mmCIF file of C-alpha atoms in Angstrom:
data_model
loop_
_atom_site.group_PDB
_atom_site.id
_atom_site.type_symbol
_atom_site.label_atom_id
_atom_site.label_comp_id
_atom_site.label_asym_id
_atom_site.label_seq_id
_atom_site.Cartn_x
_atom_site.Cartn_y
_atom_site.Cartn_z
ATOM 1 C CA PRO A 1 -0.069 -0.036 -0.004
ATOM 2 C CA PRO A 2 1.281 3.544 -0.599
ATOM 3 C CA THR A 3 2.853 5.057 2.515
ATOM 4 C CA ARG A 4 1.713 8.495 3.592
ATOM 5 C CA VAL A 5 4.655 10.920 4.066
ATOM 6 C CA THR A 6 4.162 13.578 6.494
ATOM 7 C CA SER A 7 6.480 16.679 6.648
ATOM 8 C CA VAL A 8 7.946 17.339 10.001
ATOM 9 C CA PRO A 9 9.030 20.939 10.550
ATOM 10 C CA THR A 10 12.747 21.200 11.468
ATOM 11 C CA THR A 11 14.279 23.501 13.989
ATOM 12 C CA ALA A 12 17.792 23.057 12.698
ATOM 13 C CA SER A 13 17.827 26.337 11.096
ATOM 14 C CA THR A 14 16.516 28.186 14.126
ATOM 15 C CA PRO A 15 19.115 29.004 16.769
ATOM 16 C CA PRO A 16 18.116 28.064 20.393
ATOM 17 C CA GLN A 17 17.001 31.021 22.242
ATOM 18 C CA PRO A 18 18.123 31.852 25.753
ATOM 19 C CA THR A 19 15.619 30.654 28.391
ATOM 20 C CA GLY A 20 13.429 32.944 30.535
ATOM 21 C CA TRP A 21 14.338 35.037 33.434
ATOM 22 C CA MET A 22 13.642 32.370 36.105
ATOM 23 C CA ASP A 23 16.124 30.159 34.634
ATOM 24 C CA ILE A 24 18.957 32.541 35.738
ATOM 25 C CA PHE A 25 18.931 30.976 39.144
ATOM 26 C CA HIS A 26 19.689 27.556 37.842
ATOM 27 C CA TYR A 27 22.203 28.771 35.262
ATOM 28 C CA PRO A 28 25.326 28.731 37.510
ATOM 29 C CA PHE A 29 24.722 24.929 38.004
ATOM 30 C CA ARG A 30 25.061 24.108 34.307
ATOM 31 C CA GLU A 31 28.174 22.328 32.839
ATOM 32 C CA ASP A 32 31.059 24.751 32.519
ATOM 33 C CA ALA A 33 29.432 27.431 34.697
ATOM 34 C CA LEU A 34 29.437 24.941 37.648
ATOM 35 C CA ILE A 35 33.091 24.165 36.880
ATOM 36 C CA MET A 36 33.925 27.988 37.027
ATOM 37 C CA MET A 37 32.008 28.252 40.291
ATOM 38 C CA VAL A 38 34.271 25.422 41.876
ATOM 39 C CA ILE A 39 37.418 27.069 40.480
ATOM 40 C CA LEU A 40 36.427 30.487 41.824
ATOM 41 C CA PHE A 41 35.585 28.978 45.203
ATOM 42 C CA VAL A 42 38.822 27.289 45.475
ATOM 43 C CA LEU A 43 40.715 30.452 44.635
ATOM 44 C CA ASP A 44 38.716 32.458 47.116
ATOM 45 C CA ASN A 45 39.028 30.003 50.026
ATOM 46 C CA VAL A 46 42.171 27.900 49.641
ATOM 47 C CA LEU A 47 44.167 30.002 52.151
ATOM 48 C CA LEU A 48 41.794 28.902 54.885
ATOM 49 C CA LEU A 49 43.641 25.599 54.873
ATOM 50 C CA VAL A 50 47.078 27.213 55.527
ATOM 51 C CA PRO A 51 48.288 26.783 59.069
ATOM 52 C CA ASN A 52 48.598 30.121 61.185
ATOM 53 C CA PHE A 53 52.433 29.801 61.460
ATOM 54 C CA LEU A 54 52.685 30.201 57.651
ATOM 55 C CA PHE A 55 50.892 33.606 57.740
ATOM 56 C CA LEU A 56 53.713 35.366 55.957
ATOM 57 C CA ALA A 57 53.668 33.018 53.009
ATOM 58 C CA ALA A 58 49.903 33.066 53.145
ATOM 59 C CA ALA A 59 49.887 36.884 52.938
ATOM 60 C CA PHE A 60 52.095 36.749 49.752
ATOM 61 C CA ALA A 61 50.101 34.013 48.199
ATOM 62 C CA GLY A 62 46.843 35.836 48.978
ATOM 63 C CA ILE A 63 47.841 38.834 46.843
ATOM 64 C CA ILE A 64 48.390 36.518 43.915
ATOM 65 C CA LEU A 65 45.225 34.465 44.552
ATOM 66 C CA MET A 66 43.226 37.796 44.867
ATOM 67 C CA ILE A 67 44.434 38.835 41.375
ATOM 68 C CA LEU A 68 43.812 35.444 39.901
ATOM 69 C CA TYR A 69 40.278 35.354 41.422
ATOM 70 C CA ALA A 70 39.477 38.799 40.095
ATOM 71 C CA ILE A 71 40.749 37.851 36.502
ATOM 72 C CA THR A 72 38.906 34.588 36.544
ATOM 73 C CA MET A 73 35.717 36.214 37.772
ATOM 74 C CA LEU A 74 35.871 39.093 35.340
ATOM 75 C CA GLY A 75 36.540 36.717 32.510
ATOM 76 C CA THR A 76 33.660 34.493 33.484
ATOM 77 C CA VAL A 77 31.307 37.360 33.662
ATOM 78 C CA LYS A 78 32.322 38.554 30.189
ATOM 79 C CA GLU A 79 32.034 35.181 28.738
ATOM 80 C CA ILE A 80 28.458 34.686 30.341
ATOM 81 C CA ILE A 81 27.356 37.784 28.839
ATOM 82 C CA GLN A 82 28.770 37.094 25.349
ATOM 83 C CA SER A 83 27.515 33.586 25.285
ATOM 84 C CA THR A 84 23.955 34.795 26.184
ATOM 85 C CA LEU A 85 24.117 37.155 23.383
ATOM 86 C CA ASP A 86 25.136 34.360 21.107
ATOM 87 C CA ASP A 87 21.818 32.517 21.954
ATOM 88 C CA GLU A 88 23.806 29.889 24.021
ATOM 89 C CA ASN A 89 22.139 28.452 27.222
ATOM 90 C CA ASN A 90 25.474 27.180 28.551
ATOM 91 C CA LEU A 91 28.704 28.956 29.283
ATOM 92 C CA ASN A 92 30.921 26.537 27.066
ATOM 93 C CA ILE A 93 34.101 28.217 28.141
ATOM 94 C CA PRO A 94 37.427 26.721 27.072
ATOM 95 C CA LEU A 95 38.995 26.502 30.436
ATOM 96 C CA ALA A 96 42.499 25.893 29.310
ATOM 97 C CA ASP A 97 43.082 28.888 27.085
ATOM 98 C CA SER A 98 40.281 31.303 27.953
ATOM 99 C CA PHE A 99 42.654 33.889 29.681
ATOM 100 C CA ASP A 100 46.043 34.541 28.199
ATOM 101 C CA MET A 101 48.391 36.958 29.895
ATOM 102 C CA GLU A 102 47.813 40.051 27.627
ATOM 103 C CA SER A 103 44.068 39.815 27.533
ATOM 104 C CA SER A 104 44.095 39.132 31.369
ATOM 105 C CA LYS A 105 45.990 42.395 32.064
ATOM 106 C CA GLU A 106 43.714 44.422 29.868
ATOM 107 C CA LEU A 107 40.563 42.691 31.349
ATOM 108 C CA PHE A 108 41.831 43.340 34.961
ATOM 109 C CA LEU A 109 42.858 47.002 34.397
ATOM 110 C CA LYS A 110 39.772 47.901 32.471
ATOM 111 C CA TYR A 111 37.270 46.657 35.012
ATOM 112 C CA PHE A 112 39.426 47.559 37.858
ATOM 113 C CA LEU A 113 39.334 51.185 36.857
ATOM 114 C CA LEU A 114 35.590 50.965 36.125
ATOM 115 C CA GLY A 115 34.937 49.583 39.647
ATOM 116 C CA LEU A 116 37.449 52.100 41.261
ATOM 117 C CA VAL A 117 35.672 55.107 39.795
ATOM 118 C CA TRP A 118 32.030 53.966 40.342
ATOM 119 C CA ILE A 119 32.224 52.080 43.611
ATOM 120 C CA GLY A 120 35.492 53.180 45.110
ATOM 121 C CA SER A 121 34.851 56.909 44.851
ATOM 122 C CA ALA A 122 31.245 56.530 46.169
ATOM 123 C CA THR A 123 32.611 54.354 49.120
ATOM 124 C CA PHE A 124 35.161 57.003 49.947
ATOM 125 C CA ILE A 125 32.678 59.863 49.798
ATOM 126 C CA ALA A 126 29.957 58.042 51.839
ATOM 127 C CA GLY A 127 32.579 56.985 54.447
ATOM 128 C CA ARG A 128 33.361 60.603 55.476
ATOM 129 C CA GLU A 129 31.803 61.573 58.754
ATOM 130 C CA GLU A 130 30.622 64.975 57.648
ATOM 131 C CA VAL A 131 28.345 63.479 55.008
ATOM 132 C CA PRO A 132 24.667 63.366 56.122
ATOM 133 C CA LEU A 133 22.998 59.821 56.369
ATOM 134 C CA VAL A 134 20.548 60.605 53.581
ATOM 135 C CA ALA A 135 23.323 61.702 51.300
ATOM 136 C CA LYS A 136 25.330 58.624 52.066
ATOM 137 C CA PHE A 137 22.333 56.422 51.164
ATOM 138 C CA VAL A 138 21.994 58.284 47.814
ATOM 139 C CA ILE A 139 25.711 58.141 47.086
ATOM 140 C CA ILE A 140 25.777 54.350 47.625
ATOM 141 C CA LEU A 141 22.528 53.831 45.723
ATOM 142 C CA ILE A 142 23.714 55.614 42.520
ATOM 143 C CA PRO A 143 26.599 53.209 41.732
ATOM 144 C CA MET A 144 24.355 50.234 42.736
ATOM 145 C CA VAL A 145 22.014 51.249 40.010
ATOM 146 C CA MET A 146 24.418 52.464 37.336
ATOM 147 C CA PHE A 147 27.353 50.054 37.660
ATOM 148 C CA PRO A 148 25.799 46.865 36.391
ATOM 149 C CA MET A 149 24.753 48.692 33.357
ATOM 150 C CA ALA A 150 28.173 50.313 33.021
ATOM 151 C CA VAL A 151 29.740 46.799 33.003
ATOM 152 C CA LEU A 152 27.278 45.596 30.326
ATOM 153 C CA LEU A 153 28.088 48.485 28.008
ATOM 154 C CA VAL A 154 31.854 47.928 28.426
ATOM 155 C CA VAL A 155 31.447 44.323 27.564
ATOM 156 C CA LEU A 156 29.175 45.208 24.589
ATOM 157 C CA ASN A 157 31.345 47.925 23.152
ATOM 158 C CA ASP A 158 34.804 46.638 24.344
ATOM 159 C CA SER A 159 35.647 50.158 25.480
ATOM 160 C CA LEU A 160 36.217 51.481 28.912
ATOM 161 C CA GLY A 161 35.087 55.088 28.149
ATOM 162 C CA VAL A 162 31.386 54.056 27.499
ATOM 163 C CA GLY A 163 31.246 52.710 31.009
ATOM 164 C CA PHE A 164 31.452 56.321 32.296
ATOM 165 C CA TYR A 165 29.136 57.820 29.707
ATOM 166 C CA ILE A 166 26.134 58.429 31.809
ATOM 167 C CA PRO A 167 23.549 59.403 29.028
ATOM 168 C CA ALA A 168 24.192 56.019 27.437
ATOM 169 C CA ILE A 169 23.851 54.214 30.750
ATOM 170 C CA ILE A 170 20.538 56.027 31.549
ATOM 171 C CA GLN A 171 19.167 55.398 28.066
ATOM 172 C CA SER A 172 19.947 51.737 28.188
ATOM 173 C CA ILE A 173 18.350 51.454 31.622
ATOM 174 C CA LEU A 174 15.178 53.085 30.365
ATOM 175 C CA ARG A 175 14.813 50.570 27.547
ATOM 176 C CA ALA A 176 13.235 48.199 30.077
ATOM 177 C CA PRO A 177 13.360 49.784 33.496
ATOM 178 C CA MET A 178 11.076 47.152 35.155
ATOM 179 C CA ALA A 179 13.412 44.255 33.908
ATOM 180 C CA TYR A 180 16.408 46.347 34.929
ATOM 181 C CA LEU A 181 14.897 46.771 38.381
ATOM 182 C CA GLY A 182 14.926 43.013 38.753
ATOM 183 C CA ILE A 183 18.608 43.007 38.104
ATOM 184 C CA ILE A 184 19.086 45.727 40.775
ATOM 185 C CA LEU A 185 17.106 43.601 43.292
ATOM 186 C CA LEU A 186 19.439 40.751 42.596
ATOM 187 C CA VAL A 187 22.469 43.082 43.469
ATOM 188 C CA ALA A 188 20.734 44.331 46.554
ATOM 189 C CA LEU A 189 19.860 40.591 47.649
ATOM 190 C CA SER A 190 23.593 39.709 47.085
ATOM 191 C CA PHE A 191 24.658 42.589 49.313
ATOM 192 C CA GLY A 192 21.878 41.867 51.748
ATOM 193 C CA CYS A 193 22.943 38.287 52.214
ATOM 194 C CA GLU A 194 26.576 39.269 52.771
ATOM 195 C CA TYR A 195 25.761 42.075 55.218
ATOM 196 C CA GLY A 196 23.252 39.749 57.032
ATOM 197 C CA LEU A 197 26.021 37.037 57.479
ATOM 198 C CA ASP A 198 28.437 39.863 58.867
ATOM 199 C CA LEU A 199 25.707 40.845 61.459
ATOM 200 C CA LEU A 200 25.036 37.091 62.282
ATOM 201 C CA LEU A 201 28.683 36.325 63.079
ATOM 202 C CA PRO A 202 28.893 38.236 66.499
ATOM 203 C CA ALA A 203 25.570 36.705 67.534
ATOM 204 C CA ILE A 204 26.609 33.110 67.050
ATOM 205 C CA GLY A 205 30.217 33.308 68.419
ATOM 206 C CA THR A 206 33.619 34.426 67.435
ATOM 207 C CA GLY A 207 35.336 30.920 67.264
ATOM 208 C CA LYS A 208 37.595 30.063 64.391
ATOM 209 C CA LEU A 209 35.458 27.325 62.912
ATOM 210 C CA ILE A 210 32.483 29.660 63.010
ATOM 211 C CA GLY A 211 34.416 32.354 61.212
ATOM 212 C CA ILE A 212 35.552 29.907 58.506
ATOM 213 C CA PHE A 213 31.999 28.696 58.134
ATOM 214 C CA ILE A 214 30.621 32.179 57.542
ATOM 215 C CA THR A 215 33.549 33.057 55.265
ATOM 216 C CA VAL A 216 32.845 29.925 53.018
ATOM 217 C CA ILE A 217 29.014 30.620 52.921
ATOM 218 C CA THR A 218 29.656 34.289 52.052
ATOM 219 C CA SER A 219 32.026 33.222 49.357
ATOM 220 C CA CYS A 220 29.471 30.778 47.821
ATOM 221 C CA LEU A 221 26.710 33.340 47.785
ATOM 222 C CA ASN A 222 29.005 35.996 46.240
ATOM 223 C CA ILE A 223 30.153 33.754 43.360
ATOM 224 C CA TYR A 224 26.682 32.362 42.853
ATOM 225 C CA PHE A 225 24.951 35.784 42.735
ATOM 226 C CA THR A 226 27.656 37.238 40.540
ATOM 227 C CA LEU A 227 26.981 34.508 37.879
ATOM 228 C CA VAL A 228 23.348 34.973 38.105
ATOM 229 C CA ILE A 229 23.536 38.722 37.715
ATOM 230 C CA ALA A 230 25.870 38.220 34.678
ATOM 231 C CA ARG A 231 23.310 35.934 33.084
ATOM 232 C CA ALA A 232 20.491 38.520 33.758
ATOM 233 C CA LEU A 233 22.627 41.195 32.206
ATOM 234 C CA GLY A 234 23.109 39.041 29.095
ATOM 235 C CA LEU A 235 19.526 38.311 28.872
ATOM 236 C CA TYR A 236 18.778 42.111 29.255
ATOM 237 C CA ALA A 237 21.102 42.853 26.282
ATOM 238 C CA HIS A 238 19.764 40.001 24.284
ATOM 239 C CA LYS A 239 16.061 41.061 24.729
ATOM 240 C CA TYR A 240 16.202 44.778 24.905
#
């Protein structure tokens, strides 16, 4: 008997679209993103295993580890944003050759200067005793709102200058203010968790094990929320 041939629509030509906003909370546990979380956690906490009598060596190693942690974190954030723009739902980062020396120095200096101007200057001004409490709140709030978009614009344009161009930052935020408000709430939640753990430490004791436990939990939350926020920024750029 004649066979009936039915056409099945193919999706091979349609690139996979990034998943929705709620998926950002699961994103850090996917494939290479999870590997990067483990690497970042080790870089951030390996010195906790060093005995106290090696504190001089630990202090020197801490500087190197801090720089490696910063470069790895910045590179991971950049890769997350760019892979999201490329319609990829996983990080797919080549761990062996992702950060060569030249690109690492450029990456570190670029985002170090960006953070120094936006966050460092605000922290310095807000920390002065003569600044009123309301003014301190506003001074801290402004970089909290503007800095994530500044980072996104620097990644998209590969230029440090655009990270300080306030009209472009404001215009980009106003493309989808409610969606961007969600990103700011993630930033606030990250800071809130860290601040809450700092307040909890005196209440539960000052022992060494307690201090290590709080340090480890804080590190985990910081790394997790940073990857979540990077994914959210990538989705924001992709959609808007």
